[in-house]
PDB file of C-alpha atoms in Angstrom:
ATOM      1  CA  UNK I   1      79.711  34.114 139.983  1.00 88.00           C
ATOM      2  CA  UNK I   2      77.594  33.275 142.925  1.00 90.00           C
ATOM      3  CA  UNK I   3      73.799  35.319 143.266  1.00 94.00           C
ATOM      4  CA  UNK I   4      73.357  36.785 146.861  1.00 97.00           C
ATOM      5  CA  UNK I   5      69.876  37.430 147.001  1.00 98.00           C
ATOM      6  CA  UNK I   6      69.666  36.995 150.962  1.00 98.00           C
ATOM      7  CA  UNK I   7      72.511  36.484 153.242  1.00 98.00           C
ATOM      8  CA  UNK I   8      72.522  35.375 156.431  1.00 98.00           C
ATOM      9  CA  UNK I   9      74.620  37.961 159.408  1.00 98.00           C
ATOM     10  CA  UNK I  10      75.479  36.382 162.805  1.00 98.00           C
ATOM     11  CA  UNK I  11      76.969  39.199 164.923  1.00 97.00           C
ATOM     12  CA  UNK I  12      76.055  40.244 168.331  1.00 95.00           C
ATOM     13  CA  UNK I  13      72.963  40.964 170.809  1.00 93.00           C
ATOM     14  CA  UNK I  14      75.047  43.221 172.544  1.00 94.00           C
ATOM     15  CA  UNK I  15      76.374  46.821 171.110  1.00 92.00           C
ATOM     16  CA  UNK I  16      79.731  46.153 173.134  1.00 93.00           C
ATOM     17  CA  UNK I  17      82.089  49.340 173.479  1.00 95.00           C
ATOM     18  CA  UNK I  18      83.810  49.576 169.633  1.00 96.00           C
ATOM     19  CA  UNK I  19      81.498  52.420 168.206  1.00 95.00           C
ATOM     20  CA  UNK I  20      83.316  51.050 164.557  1.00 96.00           C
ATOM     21  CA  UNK I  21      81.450  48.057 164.731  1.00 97.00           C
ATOM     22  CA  UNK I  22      78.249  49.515 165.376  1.00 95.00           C
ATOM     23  CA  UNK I  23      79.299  51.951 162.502  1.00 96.00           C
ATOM     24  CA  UNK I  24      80.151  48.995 159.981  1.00 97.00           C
ATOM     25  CA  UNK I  25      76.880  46.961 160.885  1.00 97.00           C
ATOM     26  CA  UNK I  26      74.707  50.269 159.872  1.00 97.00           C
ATOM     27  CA  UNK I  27      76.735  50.198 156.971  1.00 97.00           C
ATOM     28  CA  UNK I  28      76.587  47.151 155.370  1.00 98.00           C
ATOM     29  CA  UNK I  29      72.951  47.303 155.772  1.00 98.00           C
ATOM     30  CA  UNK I  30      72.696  50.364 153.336  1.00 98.00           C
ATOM     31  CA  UNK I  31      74.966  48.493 150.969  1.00 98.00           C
ATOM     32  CA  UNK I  32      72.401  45.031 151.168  1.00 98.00           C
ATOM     33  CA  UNK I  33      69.331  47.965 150.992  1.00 98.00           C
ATOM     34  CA  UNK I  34      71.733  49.242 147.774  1.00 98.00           C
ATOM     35  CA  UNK I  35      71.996  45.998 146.407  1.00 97.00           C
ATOM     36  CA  UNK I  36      68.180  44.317 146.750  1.00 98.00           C
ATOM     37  CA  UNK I  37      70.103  42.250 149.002  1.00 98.00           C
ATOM     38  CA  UNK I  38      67.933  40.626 151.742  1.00 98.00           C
ATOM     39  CA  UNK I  39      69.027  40.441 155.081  1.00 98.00           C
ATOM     40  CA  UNK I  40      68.639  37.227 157.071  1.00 98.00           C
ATOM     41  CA  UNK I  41      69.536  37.243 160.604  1.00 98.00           C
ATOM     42  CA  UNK I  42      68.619  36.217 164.461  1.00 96.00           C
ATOM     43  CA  UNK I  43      65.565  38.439 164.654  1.00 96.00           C
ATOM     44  CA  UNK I  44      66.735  40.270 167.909  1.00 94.00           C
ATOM     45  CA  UNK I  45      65.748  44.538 167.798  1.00 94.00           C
ATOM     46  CA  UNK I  46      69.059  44.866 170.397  1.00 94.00           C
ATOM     47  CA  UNK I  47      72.526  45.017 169.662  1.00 95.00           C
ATOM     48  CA  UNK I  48      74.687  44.640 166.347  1.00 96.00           C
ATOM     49  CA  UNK I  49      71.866  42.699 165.432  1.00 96.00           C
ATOM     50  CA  UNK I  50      68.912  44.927 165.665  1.00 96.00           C
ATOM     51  CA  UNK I  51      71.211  48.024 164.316  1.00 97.00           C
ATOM     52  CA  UNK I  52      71.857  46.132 161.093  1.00 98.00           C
ATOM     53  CA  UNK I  53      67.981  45.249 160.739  1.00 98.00           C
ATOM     54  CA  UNK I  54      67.392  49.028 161.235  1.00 97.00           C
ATOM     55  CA  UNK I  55      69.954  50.155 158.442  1.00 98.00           C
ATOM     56  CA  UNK I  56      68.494  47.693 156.100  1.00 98.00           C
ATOM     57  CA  UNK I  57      64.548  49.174 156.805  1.00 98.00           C
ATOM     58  CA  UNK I  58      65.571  52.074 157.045  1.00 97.00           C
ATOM     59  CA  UNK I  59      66.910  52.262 153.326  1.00 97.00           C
ATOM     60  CA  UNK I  60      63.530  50.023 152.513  1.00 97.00           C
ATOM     61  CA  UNK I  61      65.527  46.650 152.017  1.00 98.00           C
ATOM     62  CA  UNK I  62      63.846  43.410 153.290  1.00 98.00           C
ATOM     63  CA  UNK I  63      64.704  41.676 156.393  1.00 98.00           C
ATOM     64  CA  UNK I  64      63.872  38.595 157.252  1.00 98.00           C
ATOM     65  CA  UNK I  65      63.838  37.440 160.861  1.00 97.00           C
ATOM     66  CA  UNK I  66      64.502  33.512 162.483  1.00 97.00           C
ATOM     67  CA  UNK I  67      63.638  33.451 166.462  1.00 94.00           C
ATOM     68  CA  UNK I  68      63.002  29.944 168.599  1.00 93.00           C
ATOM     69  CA  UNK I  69      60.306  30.485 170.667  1.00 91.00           C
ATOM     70  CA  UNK I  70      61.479  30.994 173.698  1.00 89.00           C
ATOM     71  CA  UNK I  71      63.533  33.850 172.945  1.00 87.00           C
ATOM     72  CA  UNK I  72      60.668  35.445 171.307  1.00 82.00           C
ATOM     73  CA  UNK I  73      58.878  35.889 174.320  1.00 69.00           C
ATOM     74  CA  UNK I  74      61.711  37.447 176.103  1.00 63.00           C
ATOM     75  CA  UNK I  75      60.597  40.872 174.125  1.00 57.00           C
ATOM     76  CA  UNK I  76      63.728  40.801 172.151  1.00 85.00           C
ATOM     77  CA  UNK I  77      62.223  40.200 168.735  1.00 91.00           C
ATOM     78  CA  UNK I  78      62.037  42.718 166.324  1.00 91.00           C
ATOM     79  CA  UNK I  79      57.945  43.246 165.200  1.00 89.00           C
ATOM     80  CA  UNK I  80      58.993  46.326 162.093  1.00 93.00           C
ATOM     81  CA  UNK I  81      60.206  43.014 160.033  1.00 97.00           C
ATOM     82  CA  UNK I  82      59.736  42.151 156.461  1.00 97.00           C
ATOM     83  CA  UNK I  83      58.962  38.530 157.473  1.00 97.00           C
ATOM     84  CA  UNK I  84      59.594  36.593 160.779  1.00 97.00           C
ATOM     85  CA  UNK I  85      59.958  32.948 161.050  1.00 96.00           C
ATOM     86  CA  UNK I  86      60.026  31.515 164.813  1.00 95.00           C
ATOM     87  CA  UNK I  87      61.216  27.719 164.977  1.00 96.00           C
ATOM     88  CA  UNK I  88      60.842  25.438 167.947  1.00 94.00           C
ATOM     89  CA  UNK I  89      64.633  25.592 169.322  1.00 94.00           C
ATOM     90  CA  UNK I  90      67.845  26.976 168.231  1.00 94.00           C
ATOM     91  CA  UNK I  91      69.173  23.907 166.101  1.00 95.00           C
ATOM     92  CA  UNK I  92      66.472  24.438 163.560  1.00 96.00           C
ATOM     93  CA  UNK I  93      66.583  27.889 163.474  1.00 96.00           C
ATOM     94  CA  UNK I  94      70.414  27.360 162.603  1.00 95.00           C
ATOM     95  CA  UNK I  95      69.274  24.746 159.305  1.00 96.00           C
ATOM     96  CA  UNK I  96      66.572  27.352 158.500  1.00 97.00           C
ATOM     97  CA  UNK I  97      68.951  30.266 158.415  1.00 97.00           C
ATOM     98  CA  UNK I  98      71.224  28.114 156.047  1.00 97.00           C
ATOM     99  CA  UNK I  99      68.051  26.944 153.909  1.00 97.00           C
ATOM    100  CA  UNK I 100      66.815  31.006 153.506  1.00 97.00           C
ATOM    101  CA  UNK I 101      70.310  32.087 152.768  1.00 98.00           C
ATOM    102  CA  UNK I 102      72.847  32.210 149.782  1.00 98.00           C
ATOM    103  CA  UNK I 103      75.673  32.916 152.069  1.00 98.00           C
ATOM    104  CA  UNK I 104      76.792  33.992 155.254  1.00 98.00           C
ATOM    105  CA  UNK I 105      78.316  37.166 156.899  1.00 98.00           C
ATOM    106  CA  UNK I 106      80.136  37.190 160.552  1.00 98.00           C
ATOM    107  CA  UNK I 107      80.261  40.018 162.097  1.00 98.00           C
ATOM    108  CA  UNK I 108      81.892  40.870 165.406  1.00 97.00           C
ATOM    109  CA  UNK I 109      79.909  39.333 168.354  1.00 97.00           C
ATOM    110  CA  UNK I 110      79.777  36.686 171.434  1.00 97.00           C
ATOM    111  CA  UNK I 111      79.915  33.233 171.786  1.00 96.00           C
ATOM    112  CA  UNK I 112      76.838  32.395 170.083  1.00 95.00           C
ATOM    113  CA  UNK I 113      78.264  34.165 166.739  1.00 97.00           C
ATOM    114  CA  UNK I 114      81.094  32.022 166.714  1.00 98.00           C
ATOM    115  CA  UNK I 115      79.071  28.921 167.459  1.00 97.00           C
ATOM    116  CA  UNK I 116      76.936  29.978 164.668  1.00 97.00           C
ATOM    117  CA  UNK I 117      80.258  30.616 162.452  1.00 98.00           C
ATOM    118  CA  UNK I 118      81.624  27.561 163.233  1.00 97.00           C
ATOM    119  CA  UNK I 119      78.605  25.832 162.610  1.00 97.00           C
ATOM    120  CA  UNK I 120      78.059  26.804 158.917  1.00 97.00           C
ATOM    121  CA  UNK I 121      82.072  26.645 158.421  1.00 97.00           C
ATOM    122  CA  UNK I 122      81.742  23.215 159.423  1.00 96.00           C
ATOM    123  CA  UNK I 123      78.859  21.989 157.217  1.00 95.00           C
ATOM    124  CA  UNK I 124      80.409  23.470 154.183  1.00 95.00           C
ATOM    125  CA  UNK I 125      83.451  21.564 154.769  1.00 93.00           C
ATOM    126  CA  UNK I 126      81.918  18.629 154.985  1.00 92.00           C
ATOM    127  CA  UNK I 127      79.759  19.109 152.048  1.00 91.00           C
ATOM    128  CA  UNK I 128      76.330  20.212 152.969  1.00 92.00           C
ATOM    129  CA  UNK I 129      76.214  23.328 151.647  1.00 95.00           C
ATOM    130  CA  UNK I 130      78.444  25.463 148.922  1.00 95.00           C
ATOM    131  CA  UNK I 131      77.499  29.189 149.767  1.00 97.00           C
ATOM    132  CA  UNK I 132      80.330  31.677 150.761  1.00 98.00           C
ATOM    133  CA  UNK I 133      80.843  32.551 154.089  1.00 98.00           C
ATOM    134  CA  UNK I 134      82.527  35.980 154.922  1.00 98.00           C
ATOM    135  CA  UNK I 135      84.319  37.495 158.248  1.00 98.00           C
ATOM    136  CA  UNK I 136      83.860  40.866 158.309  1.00 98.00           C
ATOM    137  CA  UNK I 137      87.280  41.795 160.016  1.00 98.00           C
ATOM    138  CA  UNK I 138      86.442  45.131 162.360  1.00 97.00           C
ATOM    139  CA  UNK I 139      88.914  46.784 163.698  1.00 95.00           C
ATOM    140  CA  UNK I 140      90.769  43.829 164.050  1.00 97.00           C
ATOM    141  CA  UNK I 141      88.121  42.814 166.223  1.00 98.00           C
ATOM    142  CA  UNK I 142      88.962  38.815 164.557  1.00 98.00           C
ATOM    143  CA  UNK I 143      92.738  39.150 164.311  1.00 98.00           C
ATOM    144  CA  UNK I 144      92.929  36.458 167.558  1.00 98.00           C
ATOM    145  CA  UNK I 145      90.902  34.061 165.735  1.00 98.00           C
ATOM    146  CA  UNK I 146      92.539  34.000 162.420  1.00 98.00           C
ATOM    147  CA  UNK I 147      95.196  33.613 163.873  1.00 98.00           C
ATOM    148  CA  UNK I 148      94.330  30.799 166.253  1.00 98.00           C
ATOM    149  CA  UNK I 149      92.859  29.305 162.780  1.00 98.00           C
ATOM    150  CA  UNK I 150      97.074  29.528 161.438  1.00 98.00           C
ATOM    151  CA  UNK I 151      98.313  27.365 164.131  1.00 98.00           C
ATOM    152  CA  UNK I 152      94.886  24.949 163.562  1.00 98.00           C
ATOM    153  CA  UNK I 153      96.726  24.905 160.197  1.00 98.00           C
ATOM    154  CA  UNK I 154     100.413  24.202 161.107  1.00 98.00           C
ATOM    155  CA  UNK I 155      99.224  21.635 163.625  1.00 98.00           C
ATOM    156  CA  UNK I 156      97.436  19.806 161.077  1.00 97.00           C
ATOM    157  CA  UNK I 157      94.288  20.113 162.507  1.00 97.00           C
ATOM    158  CA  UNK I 158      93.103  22.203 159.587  1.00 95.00           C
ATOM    159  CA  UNK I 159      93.852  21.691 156.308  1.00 94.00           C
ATOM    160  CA  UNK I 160      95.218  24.898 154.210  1.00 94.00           C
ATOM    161  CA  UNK I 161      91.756  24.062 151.773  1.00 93.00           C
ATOM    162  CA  UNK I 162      89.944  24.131 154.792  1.00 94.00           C
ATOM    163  CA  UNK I 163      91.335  27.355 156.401  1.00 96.00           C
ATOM    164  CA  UNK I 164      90.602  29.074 152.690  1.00 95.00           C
ATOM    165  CA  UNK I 165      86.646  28.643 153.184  1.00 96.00           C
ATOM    166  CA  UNK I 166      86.562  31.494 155.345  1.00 97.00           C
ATOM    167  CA  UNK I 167      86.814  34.585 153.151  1.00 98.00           C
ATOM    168  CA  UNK I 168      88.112  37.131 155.266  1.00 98.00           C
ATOM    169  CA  UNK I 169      87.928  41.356 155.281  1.00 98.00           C
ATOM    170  CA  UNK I 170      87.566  44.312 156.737  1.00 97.00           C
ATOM    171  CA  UNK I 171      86.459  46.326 153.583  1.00 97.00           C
ATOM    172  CA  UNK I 172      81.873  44.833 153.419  1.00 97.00           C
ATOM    173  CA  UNK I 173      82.448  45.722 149.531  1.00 97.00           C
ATOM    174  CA  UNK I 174      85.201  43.640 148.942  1.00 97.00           C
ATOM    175  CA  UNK I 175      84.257  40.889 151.246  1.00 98.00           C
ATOM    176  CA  UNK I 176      80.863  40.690 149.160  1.00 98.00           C
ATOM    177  CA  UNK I 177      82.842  40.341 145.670  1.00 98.00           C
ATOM    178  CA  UNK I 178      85.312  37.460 147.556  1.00 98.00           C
ATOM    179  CA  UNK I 179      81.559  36.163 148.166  1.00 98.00           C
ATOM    180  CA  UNK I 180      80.333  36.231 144.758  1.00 97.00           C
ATOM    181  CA  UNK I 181      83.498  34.886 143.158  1.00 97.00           C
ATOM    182  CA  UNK I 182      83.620  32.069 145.627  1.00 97.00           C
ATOM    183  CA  UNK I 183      84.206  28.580 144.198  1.00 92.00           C
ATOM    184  CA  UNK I 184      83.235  26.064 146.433  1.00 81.00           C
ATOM    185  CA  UNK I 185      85.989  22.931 146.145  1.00 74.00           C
ATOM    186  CA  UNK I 186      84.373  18.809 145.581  1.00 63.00           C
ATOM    187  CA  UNK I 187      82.765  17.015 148.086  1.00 60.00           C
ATOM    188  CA  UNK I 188      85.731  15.920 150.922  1.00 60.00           C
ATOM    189  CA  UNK I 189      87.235  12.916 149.652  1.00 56.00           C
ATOM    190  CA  UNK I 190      87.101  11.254 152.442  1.00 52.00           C
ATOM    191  CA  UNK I 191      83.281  11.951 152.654  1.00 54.00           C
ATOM    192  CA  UNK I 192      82.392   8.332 150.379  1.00 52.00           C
ATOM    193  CA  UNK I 193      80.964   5.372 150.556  1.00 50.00           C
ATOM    194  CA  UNK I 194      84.270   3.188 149.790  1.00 50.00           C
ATOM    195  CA  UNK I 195      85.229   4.443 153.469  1.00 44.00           C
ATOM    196  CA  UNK I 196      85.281   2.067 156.058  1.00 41.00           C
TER     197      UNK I 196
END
């Protein structure tokens, strides 16, 4: 059984127009406020972003904030935080969201949430990390990608072991106990130093 103490959200700096996101982000911050979960995230007081932050301090849970620079001065950052941590560019505030975290929770948002997904989907399969990583399914706001991910799979670009490290819900209570009971397979096989 895996301990989530903190996990890392990616979602989006926008609110966009689904008022069931917005809903679902306030929502699984009272469950991580509920749980002594800490919340580890982009920072940002705008969007999906800054409405889970709010749920979470709101209920008195910690949050703890990673920001490059040079979106900090932009006046996007959230100052109400438990702790903030600003990094020199976006590529180490990526490895220092993965180092603060225990796993990792996408929710819906823009390109840079799926960059960030893809990101941390990628380092687990090749070994870098074993911590769960969870799509919270919104109103079928991810129903394109999953299945874009399915014909990834019958093309043989993905394998089916692969595919299976994204746990995937629409339920944040369920998706957390998918996260917990996550078993994280061997290193790649392919990943040693026999290979030419």
């Amino acid at each position: 059984m895996n301990e989530l103490k903190k996990i890392c959200v990616f979602c989006g700096s926008s609110e966009g127009n689904d008022l069931a996101i917005t809903d679902a982000a306030k929502k699984l911050g009272e469950i991580f406020a509920s749980r002594n979960i800490t919340l580890v995230y982009g920072a940002a007081k705008i969007g999906v972003m800054g409405n889970i932050a709010k749920s979470v301090l709101d209920k008195k849970g910690k949050v703890i904030g990673i920001i490059p620079n040079f979106l900090k001065k932009k006046e996007v950052v959230h100052l109400g935080l438990t702790k903030l941590i600003t990094t020199e560019n976006m590529h180490q505030r990526k490895l220092k969201m993965q180092e603060e975290s225990d796993g990792f929770i996408a929710l819906p948002g823009g390109m840079g949430t799926l960059e960030e997904l893809f990101e941390i989907i990628t380092w687990l399969q090749l070994g870098l990390h074993q911590k769960p990583i969870g799509l919270l399914n919104i109103n079928g706001f991810y129903n394109d990608l999953i299945k874009m991910l399915e014909t990834m799979v019958r093309k043989g670009f993905v394998s089916m072991d692969n595919y299976n490290l994204l746990l995937v819900d629409n339920n944040p209570e369920r998706l957390l106990e998918k996260m917990e009971e996550f078993k994280p397979s061997m290193l790649p096989k392919w990943l040693n130093e026999d290979r030419a």
